[in-house]
JSON list of C-alpha atoms in Angstrom, two decimals:
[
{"chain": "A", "resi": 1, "resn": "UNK", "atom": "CA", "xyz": [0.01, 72.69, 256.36]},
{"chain": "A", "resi": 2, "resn": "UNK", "atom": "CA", "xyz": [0.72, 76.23, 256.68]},
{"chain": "A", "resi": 3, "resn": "UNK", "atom": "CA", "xyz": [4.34, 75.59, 257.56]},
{"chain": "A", "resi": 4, "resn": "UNK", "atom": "CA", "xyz": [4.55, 73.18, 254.67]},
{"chain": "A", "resi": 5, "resn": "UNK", "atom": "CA", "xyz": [3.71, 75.79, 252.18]},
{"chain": "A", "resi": 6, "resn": "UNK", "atom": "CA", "xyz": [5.91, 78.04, 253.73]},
{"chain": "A", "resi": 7, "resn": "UNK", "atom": "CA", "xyz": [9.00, 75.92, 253.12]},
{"chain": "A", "resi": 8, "resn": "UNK", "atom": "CA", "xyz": [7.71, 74.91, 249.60]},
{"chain": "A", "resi": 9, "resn": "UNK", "atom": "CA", "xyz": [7.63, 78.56, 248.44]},
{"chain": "A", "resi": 10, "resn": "UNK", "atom": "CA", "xyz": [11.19, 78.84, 249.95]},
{"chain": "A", "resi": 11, "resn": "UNK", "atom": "CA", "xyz": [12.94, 75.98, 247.85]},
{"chain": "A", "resi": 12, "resn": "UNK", "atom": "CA", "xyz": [11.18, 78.10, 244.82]},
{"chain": "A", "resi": 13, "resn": "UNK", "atom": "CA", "xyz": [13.08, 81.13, 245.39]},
{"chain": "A", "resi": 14, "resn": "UNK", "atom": "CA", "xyz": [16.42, 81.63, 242.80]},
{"chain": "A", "resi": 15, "resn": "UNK", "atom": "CA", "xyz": [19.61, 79.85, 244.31]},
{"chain": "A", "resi": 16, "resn": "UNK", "atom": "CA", "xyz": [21.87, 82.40, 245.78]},
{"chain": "A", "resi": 17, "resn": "UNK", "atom": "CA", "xyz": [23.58, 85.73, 243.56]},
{"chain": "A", "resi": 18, "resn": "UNK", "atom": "CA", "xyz": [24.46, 83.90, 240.46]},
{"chain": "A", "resi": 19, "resn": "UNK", "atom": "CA", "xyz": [23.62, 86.83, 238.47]},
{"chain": "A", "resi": 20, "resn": "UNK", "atom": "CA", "xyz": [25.25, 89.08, 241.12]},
{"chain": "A", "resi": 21, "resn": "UNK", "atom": "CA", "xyz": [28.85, 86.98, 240.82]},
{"chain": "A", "resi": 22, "resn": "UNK", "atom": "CA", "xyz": [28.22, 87.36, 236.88]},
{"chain": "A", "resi": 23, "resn": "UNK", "atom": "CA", "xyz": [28.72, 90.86, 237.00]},
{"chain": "A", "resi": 24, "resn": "UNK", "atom": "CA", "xyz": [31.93, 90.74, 239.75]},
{"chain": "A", "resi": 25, "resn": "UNK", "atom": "CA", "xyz": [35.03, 90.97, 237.46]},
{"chain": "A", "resi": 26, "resn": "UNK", "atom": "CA", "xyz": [37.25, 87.86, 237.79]},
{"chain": "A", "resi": 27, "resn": "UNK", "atom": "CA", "xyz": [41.07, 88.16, 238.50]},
{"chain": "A", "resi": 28, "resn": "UNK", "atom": "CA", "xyz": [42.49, 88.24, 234.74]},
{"chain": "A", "resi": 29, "resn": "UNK", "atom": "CA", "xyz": [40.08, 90.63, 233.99]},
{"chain": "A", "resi": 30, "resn": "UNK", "atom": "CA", "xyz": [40.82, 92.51, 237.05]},
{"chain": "A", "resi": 31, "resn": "UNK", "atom": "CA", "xyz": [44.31, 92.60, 236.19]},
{"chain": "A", "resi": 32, "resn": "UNK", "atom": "CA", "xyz": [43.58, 94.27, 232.79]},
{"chain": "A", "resi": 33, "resn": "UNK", "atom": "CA", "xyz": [41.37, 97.04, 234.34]},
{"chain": "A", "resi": 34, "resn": "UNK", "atom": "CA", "xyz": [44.14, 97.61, 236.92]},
{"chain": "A", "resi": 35, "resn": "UNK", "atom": "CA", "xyz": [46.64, 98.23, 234.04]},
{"chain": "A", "resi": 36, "resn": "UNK", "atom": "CA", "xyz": [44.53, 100.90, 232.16]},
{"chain": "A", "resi": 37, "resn": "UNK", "atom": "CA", "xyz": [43.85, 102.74, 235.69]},
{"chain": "A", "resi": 38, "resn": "UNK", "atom": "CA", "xyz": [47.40, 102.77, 236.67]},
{"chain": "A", "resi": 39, "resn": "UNK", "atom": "CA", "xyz": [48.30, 104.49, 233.73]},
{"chain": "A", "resi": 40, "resn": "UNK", "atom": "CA", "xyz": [45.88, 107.39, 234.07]},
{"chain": "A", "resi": 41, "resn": "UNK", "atom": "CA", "xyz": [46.64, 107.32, 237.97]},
{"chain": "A", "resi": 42, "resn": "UNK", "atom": "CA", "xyz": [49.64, 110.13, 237.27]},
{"chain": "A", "resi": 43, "resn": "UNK", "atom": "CA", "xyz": [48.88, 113.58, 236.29]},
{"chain": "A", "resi": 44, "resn": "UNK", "atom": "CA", "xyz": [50.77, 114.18, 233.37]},
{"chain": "A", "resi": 45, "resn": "UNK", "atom": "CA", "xyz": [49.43, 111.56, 231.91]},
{"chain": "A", "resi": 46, "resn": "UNK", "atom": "CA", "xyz": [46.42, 112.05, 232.62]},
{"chain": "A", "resi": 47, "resn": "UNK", "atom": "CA", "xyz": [46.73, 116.23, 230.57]},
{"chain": "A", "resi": 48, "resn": "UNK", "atom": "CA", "xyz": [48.12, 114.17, 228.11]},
{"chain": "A", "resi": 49, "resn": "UNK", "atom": "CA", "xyz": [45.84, 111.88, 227.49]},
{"chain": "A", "resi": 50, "resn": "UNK", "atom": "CA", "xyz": [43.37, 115.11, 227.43]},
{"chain": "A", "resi": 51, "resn": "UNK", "atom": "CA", "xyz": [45.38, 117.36, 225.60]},
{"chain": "A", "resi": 52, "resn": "UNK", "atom": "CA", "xyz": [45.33, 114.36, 222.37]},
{"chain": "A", "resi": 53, "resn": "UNK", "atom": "CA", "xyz": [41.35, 114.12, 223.63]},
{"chain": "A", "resi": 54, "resn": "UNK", "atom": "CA", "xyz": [40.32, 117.28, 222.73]},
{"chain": "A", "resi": 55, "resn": "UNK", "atom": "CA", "xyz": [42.55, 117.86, 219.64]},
{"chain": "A", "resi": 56, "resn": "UNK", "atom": "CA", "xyz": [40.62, 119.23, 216.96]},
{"chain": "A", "resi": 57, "resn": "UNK", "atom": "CA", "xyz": [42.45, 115.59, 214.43]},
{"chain": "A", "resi": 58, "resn": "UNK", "atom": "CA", "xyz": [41.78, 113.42, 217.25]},
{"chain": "A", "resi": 59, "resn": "UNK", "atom": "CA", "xyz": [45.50, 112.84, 217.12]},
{"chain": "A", "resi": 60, "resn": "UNK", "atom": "CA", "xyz": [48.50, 114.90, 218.41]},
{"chain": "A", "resi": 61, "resn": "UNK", "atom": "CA", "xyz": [52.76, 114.96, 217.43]},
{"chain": "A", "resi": 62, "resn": "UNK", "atom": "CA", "xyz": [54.79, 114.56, 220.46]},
{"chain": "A", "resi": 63, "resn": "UNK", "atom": "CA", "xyz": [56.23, 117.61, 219.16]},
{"chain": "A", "resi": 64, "resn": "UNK", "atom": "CA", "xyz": [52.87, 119.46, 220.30]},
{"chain": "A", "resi": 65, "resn": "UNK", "atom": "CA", "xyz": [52.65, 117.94, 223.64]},
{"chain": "A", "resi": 66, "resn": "UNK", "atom": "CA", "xyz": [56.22, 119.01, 225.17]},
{"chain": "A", "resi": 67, "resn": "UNK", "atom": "CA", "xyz": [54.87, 122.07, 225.85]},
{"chain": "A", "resi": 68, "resn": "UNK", "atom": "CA", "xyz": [51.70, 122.43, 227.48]},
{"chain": "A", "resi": 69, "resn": "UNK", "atom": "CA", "xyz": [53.06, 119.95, 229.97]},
{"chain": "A", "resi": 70, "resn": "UNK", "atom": "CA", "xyz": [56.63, 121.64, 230.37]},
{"chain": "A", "resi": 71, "resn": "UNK", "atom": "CA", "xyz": [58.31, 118.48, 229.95]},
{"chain": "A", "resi": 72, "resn": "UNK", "atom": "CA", "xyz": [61.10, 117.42, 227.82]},
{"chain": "A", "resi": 73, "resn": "UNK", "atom": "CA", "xyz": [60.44, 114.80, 224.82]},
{"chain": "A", "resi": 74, "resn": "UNK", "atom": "CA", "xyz": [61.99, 111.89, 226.22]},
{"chain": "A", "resi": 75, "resn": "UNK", "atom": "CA", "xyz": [60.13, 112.34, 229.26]},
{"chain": "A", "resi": 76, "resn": "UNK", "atom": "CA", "xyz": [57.06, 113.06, 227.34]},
{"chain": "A", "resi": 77, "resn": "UNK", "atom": "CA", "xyz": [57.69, 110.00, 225.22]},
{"chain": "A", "resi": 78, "resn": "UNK", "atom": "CA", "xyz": [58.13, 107.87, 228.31]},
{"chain": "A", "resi": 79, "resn": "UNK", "atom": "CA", "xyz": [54.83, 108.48, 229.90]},
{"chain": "A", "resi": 80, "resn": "UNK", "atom": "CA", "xyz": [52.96, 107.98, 226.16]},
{"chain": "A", "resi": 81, "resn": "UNK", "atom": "CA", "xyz": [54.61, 103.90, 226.10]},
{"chain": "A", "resi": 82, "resn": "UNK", "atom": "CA", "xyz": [52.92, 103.96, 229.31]},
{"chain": "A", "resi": 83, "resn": "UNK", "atom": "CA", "xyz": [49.11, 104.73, 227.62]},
{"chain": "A", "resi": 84, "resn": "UNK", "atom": "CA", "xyz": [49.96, 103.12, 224.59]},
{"chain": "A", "resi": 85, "resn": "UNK", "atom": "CA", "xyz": [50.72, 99.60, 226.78]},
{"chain": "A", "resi": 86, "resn": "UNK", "atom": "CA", "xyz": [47.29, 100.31, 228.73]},
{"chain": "A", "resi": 87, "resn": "UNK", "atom": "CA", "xyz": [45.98, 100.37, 225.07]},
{"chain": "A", "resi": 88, "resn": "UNK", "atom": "CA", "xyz": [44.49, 104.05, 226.12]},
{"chain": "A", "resi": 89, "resn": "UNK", "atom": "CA", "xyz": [46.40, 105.73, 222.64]},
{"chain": "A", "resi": 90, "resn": "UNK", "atom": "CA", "xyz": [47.96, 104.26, 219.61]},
{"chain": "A", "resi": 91, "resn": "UNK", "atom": "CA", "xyz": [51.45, 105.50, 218.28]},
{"chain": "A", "resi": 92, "resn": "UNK", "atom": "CA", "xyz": [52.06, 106.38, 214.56]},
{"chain": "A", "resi": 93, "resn": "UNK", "atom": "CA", "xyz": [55.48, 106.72, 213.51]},
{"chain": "A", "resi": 94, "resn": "UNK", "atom": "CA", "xyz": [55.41, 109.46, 210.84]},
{"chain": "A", "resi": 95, "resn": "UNK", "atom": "CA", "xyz": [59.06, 110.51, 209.69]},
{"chain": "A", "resi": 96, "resn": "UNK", "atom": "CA", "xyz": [60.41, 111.94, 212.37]},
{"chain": "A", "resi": 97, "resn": "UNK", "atom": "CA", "xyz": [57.60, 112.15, 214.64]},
{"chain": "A", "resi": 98, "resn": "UNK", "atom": "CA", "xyz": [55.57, 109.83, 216.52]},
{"chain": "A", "resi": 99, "resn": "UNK", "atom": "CA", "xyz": [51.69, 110.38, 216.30]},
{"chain": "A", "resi": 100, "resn": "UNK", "atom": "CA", "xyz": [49.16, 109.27, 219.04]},
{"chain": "A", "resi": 101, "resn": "UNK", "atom": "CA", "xyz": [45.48, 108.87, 218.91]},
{"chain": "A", "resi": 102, "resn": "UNK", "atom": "CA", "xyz": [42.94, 108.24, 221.93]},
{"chain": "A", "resi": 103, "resn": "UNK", "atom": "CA", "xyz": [41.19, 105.24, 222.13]},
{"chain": "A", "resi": 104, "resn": "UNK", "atom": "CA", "xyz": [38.47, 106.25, 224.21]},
{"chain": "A", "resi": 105, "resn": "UNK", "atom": "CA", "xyz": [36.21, 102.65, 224.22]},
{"chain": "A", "resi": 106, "resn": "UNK", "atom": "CA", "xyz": [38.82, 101.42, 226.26]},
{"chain": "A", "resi": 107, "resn": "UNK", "atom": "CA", "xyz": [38.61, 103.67, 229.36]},
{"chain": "A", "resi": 108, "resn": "UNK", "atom": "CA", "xyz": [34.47, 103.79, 228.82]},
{"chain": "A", "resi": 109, "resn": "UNK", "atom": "CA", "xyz": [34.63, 100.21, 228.74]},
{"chain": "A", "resi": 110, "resn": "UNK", "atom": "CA", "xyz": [36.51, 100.04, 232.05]},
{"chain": "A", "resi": 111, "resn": "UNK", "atom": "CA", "xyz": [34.32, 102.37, 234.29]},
{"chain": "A", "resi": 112, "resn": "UNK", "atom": "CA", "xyz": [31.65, 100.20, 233.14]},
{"chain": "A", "resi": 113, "resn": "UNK", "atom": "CA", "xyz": [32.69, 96.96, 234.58]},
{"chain": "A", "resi": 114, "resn": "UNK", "atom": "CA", "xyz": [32.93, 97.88, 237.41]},
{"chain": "A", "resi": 115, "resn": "UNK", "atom": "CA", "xyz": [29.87, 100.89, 237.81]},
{"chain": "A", "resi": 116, "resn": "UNK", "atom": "CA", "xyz": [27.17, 98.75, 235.83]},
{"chain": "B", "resi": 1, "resn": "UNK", "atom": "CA", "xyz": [47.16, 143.25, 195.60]},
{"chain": "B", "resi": 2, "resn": "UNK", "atom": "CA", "xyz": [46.64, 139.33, 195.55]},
{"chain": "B", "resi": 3, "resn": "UNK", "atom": "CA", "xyz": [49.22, 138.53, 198.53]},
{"chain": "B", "resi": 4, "resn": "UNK", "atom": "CA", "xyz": [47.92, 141.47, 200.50]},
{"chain": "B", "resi": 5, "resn": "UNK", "atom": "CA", "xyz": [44.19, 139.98, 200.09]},
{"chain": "B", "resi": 6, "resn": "UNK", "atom": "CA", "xyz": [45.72, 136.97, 201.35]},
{"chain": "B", "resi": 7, "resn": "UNK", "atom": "CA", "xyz": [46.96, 138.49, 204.10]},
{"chain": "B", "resi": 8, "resn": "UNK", "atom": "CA", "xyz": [43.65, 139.72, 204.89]},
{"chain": "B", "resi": 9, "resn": "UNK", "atom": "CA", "xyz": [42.20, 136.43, 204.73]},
{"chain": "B", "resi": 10, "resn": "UNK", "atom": "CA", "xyz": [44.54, 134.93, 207.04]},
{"chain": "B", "resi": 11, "resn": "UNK", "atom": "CA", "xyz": [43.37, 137.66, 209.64]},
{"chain": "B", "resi": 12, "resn": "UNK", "atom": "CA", "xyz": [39.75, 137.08, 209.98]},
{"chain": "B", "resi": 13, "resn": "UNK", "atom": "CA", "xyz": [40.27, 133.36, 210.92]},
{"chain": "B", "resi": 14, "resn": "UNK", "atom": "CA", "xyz": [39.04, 132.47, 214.42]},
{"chain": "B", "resi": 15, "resn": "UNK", "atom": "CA", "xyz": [42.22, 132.56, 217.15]},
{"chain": "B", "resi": 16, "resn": "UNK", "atom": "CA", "xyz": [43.83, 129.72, 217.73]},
{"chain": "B", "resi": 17, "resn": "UNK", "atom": "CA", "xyz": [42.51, 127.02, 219.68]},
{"chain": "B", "resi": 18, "resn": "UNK", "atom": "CA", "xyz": [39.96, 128.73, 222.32]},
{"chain": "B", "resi": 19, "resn": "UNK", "atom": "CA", "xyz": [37.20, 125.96, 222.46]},
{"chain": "B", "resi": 20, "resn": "UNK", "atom": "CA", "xyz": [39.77, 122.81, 222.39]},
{"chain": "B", "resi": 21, "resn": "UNK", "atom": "CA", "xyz": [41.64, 124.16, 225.32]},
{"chain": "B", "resi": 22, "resn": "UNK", "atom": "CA", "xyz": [38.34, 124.01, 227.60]},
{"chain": "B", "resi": 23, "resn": "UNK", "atom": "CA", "xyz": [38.05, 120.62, 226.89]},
{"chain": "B", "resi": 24, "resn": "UNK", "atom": "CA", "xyz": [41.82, 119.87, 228.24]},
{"chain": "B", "resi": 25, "resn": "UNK", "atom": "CA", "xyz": [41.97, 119.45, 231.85]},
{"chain": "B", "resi": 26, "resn": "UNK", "atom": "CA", "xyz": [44.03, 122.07, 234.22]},
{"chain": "B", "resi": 27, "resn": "UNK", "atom": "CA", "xyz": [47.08, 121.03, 236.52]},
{"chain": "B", "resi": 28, "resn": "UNK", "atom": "CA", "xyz": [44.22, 120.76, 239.64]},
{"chain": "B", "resi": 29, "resn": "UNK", "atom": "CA", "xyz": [41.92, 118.96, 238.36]},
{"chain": "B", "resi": 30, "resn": "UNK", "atom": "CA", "xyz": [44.65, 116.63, 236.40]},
{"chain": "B", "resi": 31, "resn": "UNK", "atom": "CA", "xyz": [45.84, 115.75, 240.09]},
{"chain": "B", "resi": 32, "resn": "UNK", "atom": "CA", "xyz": [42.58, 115.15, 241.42]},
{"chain": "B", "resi": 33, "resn": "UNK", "atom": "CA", "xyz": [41.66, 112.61, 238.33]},
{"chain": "B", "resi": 34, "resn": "UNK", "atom": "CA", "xyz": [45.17, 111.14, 238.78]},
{"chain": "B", "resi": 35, "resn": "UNK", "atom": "CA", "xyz": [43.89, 110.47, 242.39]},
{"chain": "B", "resi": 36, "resn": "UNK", "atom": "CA", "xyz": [41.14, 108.88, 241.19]},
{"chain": "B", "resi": 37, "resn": "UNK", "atom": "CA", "xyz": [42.08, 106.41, 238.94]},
{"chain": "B", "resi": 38, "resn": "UNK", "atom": "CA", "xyz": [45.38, 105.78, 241.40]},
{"chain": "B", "resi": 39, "resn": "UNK", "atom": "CA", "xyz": [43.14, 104.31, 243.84]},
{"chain": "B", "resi": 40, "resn": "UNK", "atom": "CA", "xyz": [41.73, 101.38, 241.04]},
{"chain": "B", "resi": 41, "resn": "UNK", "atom": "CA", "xyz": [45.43, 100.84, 239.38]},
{"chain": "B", "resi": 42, "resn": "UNK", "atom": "CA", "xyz": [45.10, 97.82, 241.95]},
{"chain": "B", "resi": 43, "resn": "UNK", "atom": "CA", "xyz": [43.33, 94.75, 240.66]},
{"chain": "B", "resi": 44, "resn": "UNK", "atom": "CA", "xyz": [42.63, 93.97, 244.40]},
{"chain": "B", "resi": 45, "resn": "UNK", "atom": "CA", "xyz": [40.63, 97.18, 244.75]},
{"chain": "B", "resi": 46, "resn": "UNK", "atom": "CA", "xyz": [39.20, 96.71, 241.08]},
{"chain": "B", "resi": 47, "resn": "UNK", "atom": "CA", "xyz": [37.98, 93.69, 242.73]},
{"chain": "B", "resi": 48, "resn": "UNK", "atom": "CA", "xyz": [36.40, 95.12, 245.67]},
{"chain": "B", "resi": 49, "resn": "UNK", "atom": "CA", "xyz": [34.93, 97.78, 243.88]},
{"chain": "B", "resi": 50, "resn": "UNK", "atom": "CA", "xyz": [33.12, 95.58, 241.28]},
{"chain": "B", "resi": 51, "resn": "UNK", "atom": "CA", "xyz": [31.65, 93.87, 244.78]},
{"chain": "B", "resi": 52, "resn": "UNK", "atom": "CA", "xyz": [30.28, 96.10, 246.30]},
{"chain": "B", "resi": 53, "resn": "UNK", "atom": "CA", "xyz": [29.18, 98.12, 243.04]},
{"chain": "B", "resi": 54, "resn": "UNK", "atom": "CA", "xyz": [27.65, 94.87, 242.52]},
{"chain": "B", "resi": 55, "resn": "UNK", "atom": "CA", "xyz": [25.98, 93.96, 245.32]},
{"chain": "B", "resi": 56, "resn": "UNK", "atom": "CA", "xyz": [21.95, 93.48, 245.75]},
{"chain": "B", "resi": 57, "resn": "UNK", "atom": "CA", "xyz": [22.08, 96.07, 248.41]},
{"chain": "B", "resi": 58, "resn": "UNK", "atom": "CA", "xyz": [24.23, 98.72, 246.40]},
{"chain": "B", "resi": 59, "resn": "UNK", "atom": "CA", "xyz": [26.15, 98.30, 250.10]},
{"chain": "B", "resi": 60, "resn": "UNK", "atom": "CA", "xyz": [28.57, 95.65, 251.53]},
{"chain": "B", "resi": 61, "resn": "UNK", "atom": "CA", "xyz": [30.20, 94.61, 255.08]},
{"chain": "B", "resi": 62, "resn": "UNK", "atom": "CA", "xyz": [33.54, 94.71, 255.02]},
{"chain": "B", "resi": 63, "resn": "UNK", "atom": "CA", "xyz": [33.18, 90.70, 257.03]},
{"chain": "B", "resi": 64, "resn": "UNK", "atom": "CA", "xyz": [31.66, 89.91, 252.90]},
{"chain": "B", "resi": 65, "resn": "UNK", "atom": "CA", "xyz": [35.00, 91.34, 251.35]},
{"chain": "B", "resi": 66, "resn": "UNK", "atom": "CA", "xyz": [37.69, 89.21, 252.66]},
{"chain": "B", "resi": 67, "resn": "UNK", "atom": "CA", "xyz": [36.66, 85.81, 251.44]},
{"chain": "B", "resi": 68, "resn": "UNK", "atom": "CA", "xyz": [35.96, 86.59, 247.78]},
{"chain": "B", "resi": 69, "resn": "UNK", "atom": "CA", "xyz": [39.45, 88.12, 247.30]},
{"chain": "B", "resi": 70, "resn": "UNK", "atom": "CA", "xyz": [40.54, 86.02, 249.55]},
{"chain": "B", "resi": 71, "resn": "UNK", "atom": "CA", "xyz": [42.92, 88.59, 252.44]},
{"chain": "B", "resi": 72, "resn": "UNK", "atom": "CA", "xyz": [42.54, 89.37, 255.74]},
{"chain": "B", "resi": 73, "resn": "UNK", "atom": "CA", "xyz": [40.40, 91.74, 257.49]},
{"chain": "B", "resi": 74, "resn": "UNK", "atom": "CA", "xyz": [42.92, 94.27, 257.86]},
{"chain": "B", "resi": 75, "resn": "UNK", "atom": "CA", "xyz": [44.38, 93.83, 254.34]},
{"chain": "B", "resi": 76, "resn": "UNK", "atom": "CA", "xyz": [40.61, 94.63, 252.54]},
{"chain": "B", "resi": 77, "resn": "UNK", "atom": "CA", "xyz": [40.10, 97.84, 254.96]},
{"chain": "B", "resi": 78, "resn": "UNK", "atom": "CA", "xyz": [43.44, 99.32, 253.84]},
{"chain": "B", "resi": 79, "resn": "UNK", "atom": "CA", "xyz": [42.58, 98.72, 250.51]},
{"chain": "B", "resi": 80, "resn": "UNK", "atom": "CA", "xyz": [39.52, 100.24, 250.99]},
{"chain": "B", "resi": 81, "resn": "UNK", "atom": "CA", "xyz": [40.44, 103.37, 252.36]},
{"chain": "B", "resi": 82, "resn": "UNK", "atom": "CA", "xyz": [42.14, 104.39, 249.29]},
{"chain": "B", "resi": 83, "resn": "UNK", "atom": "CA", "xyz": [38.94, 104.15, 247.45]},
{"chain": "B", "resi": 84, "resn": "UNK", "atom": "CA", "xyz": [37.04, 105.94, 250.35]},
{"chain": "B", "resi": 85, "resn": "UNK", "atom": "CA", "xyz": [40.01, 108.57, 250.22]},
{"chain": "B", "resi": 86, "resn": "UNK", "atom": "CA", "xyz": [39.52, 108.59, 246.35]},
{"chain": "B", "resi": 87, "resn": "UNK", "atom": "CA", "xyz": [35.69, 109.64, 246.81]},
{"chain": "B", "resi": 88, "resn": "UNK", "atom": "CA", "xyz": [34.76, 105.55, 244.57]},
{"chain": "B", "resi": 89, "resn": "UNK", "atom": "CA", "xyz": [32.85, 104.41, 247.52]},
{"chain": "B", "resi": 90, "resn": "UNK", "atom": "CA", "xyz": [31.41, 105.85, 251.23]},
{"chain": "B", "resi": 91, "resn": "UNK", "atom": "CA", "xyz": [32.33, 104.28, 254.42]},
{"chain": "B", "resi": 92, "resn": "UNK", "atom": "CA", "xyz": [29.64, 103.94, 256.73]},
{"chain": "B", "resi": 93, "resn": "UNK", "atom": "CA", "xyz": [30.62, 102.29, 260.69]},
{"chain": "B", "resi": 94, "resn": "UNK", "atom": "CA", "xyz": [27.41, 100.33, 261.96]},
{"chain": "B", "resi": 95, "resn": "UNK", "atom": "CA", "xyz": [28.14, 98.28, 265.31]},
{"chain": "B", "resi": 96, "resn": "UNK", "atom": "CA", "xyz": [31.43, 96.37, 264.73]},
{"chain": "B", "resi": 97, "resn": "UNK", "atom": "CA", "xyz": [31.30, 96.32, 260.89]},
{"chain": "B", "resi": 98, "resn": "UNK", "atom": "CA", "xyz": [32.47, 98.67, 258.24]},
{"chain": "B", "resi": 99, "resn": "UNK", "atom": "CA", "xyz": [29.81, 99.26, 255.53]},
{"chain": "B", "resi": 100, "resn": "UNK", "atom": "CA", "xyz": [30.51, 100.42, 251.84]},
{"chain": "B", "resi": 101, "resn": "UNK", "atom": "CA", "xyz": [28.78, 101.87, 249.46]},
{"chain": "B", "resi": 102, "resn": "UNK", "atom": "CA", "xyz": [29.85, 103.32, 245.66]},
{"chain": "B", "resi": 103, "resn": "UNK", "atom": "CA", "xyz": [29.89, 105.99, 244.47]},
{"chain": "B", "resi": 104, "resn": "UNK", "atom": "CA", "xyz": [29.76, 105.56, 240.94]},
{"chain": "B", "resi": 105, "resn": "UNK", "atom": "CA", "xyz": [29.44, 109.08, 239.36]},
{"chain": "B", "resi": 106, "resn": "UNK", "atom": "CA", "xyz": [33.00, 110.05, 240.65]},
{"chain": "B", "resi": 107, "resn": "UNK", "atom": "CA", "xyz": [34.36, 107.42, 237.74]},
{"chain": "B", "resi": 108, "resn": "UNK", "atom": "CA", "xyz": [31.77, 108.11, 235.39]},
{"chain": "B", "resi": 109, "resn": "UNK", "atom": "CA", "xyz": [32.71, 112.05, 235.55]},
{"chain": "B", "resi": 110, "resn": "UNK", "atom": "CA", "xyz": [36.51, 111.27, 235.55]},
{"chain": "B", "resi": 111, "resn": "UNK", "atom": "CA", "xyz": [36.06, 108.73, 232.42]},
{"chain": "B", "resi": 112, "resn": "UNK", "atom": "CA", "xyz": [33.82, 111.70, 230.89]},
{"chain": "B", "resi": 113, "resn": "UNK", "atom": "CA", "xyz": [36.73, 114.48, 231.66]},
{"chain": "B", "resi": 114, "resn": "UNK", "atom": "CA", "xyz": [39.02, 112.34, 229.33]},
{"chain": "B", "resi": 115, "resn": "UNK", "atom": "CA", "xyz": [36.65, 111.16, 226.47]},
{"chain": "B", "resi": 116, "resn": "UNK", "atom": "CA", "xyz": [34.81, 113.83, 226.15]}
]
C-alpha cells in the first residue's frame, strides 16, 4: 500500500517547467532584445545614449553631442539611426537640427526579460 | 545701471553643468558597458541567458542548453563564454559538465548607468 501511495502522490505533482518555459523568451522576441543590445554594445553609443540621459531637457541637438565624443556630425548622426532603429531614442527634426530623446522603458524592459 | 545689474545677475548663476556631467558615463566605463551589452546583441545568447536566468535551480548544465536552441555542444559553450567573459553569468566545471549561473546585477547596473 505504501508504494501505492507513493506513486499516487507522484502523478499529483505539477507536469514539468511550464511556468519555467513561460518566462524563457521565444525566438522573435529574442531577436528584438538582440537588436536593442547590439546597439548599446559600442562605446560611443553607449556616452551618447548617456550624454542625452542625463541632459537636464531630457533631449539633446546633435549639435551638442559632436563634442564630448570628439566625433564629427555625420559620424555622430550615424551611430544615433543606430539607437533610434533599436527604438532606444527618438529623432526630432527641428529646422536645421535633429533632436533626440531617450526612451528609457525600452532598455528597462529588456534587462527584465531576461533577469526576472 | 540696469544692464550692469544684469550683468550681475548673470554671474551668480550656478556653473554650467557640474551635476549632469556625473551622471554621463566616462570613456572606461563606456567600454566596459559596451562589453556588456556586446555579449547579448546575439539573440542566441539572449536565449541562453533567459535559460539559465530562468531556471528552477538559478544554475544550468551546459548538456540542458543545446536542445532548446537547438546547436551543438561546442556552438552553446562558445556562446557562452562571451557572457562568462562579459561578467552575465559564472562558469562553474563539475565532472564532465559545464555549469552556469547569472549574474544578474551586472545588467541591472549597466541598464541603471544609462537610465538613470
Amino acid at each position: 500500500m505504501e508504494t501505492l501511495q507513493a506513486v499516487d502522490a507522484s502523478d499529483t505533482q505539477p507536469s514539468c517547467c511550464s511556468a519555467q518555459d513561460e518566462l524563457v523568451v521565444g525566438d522573435e522576441q529574442a531577436q528584438r532584445l538582440a537588436k536593442v543590445f547590439k546597439a548599446l554594445g559600442d562605446p560611443t553609443r553607449v556616452k551618447l545614449l548617456s550624454l542625452i540621459s542625463a541632459s537636464a531637457d531630457a533631449e539633446m541637438c546633435v549639435c551638442d553631442l559632436t563634442e564630448p565624443v570628439g566625433l564629427s556630425q555625420p559620424t555622430v548622426s550615424h551611430h544615433m539611426k543606430q539607437l533610434v532603429e533599436a527604438g532606444l531614442v527618438t529623432r526630432e527634426q527641428r529646422g536645421r537640427w535633429a533632436y533626440y530623446s531617450p526612451v528609457t522603458s525600452v532598455l528597462t524592459e529588456a534587462t527584465r526579460s531576461l533577469t526576472a
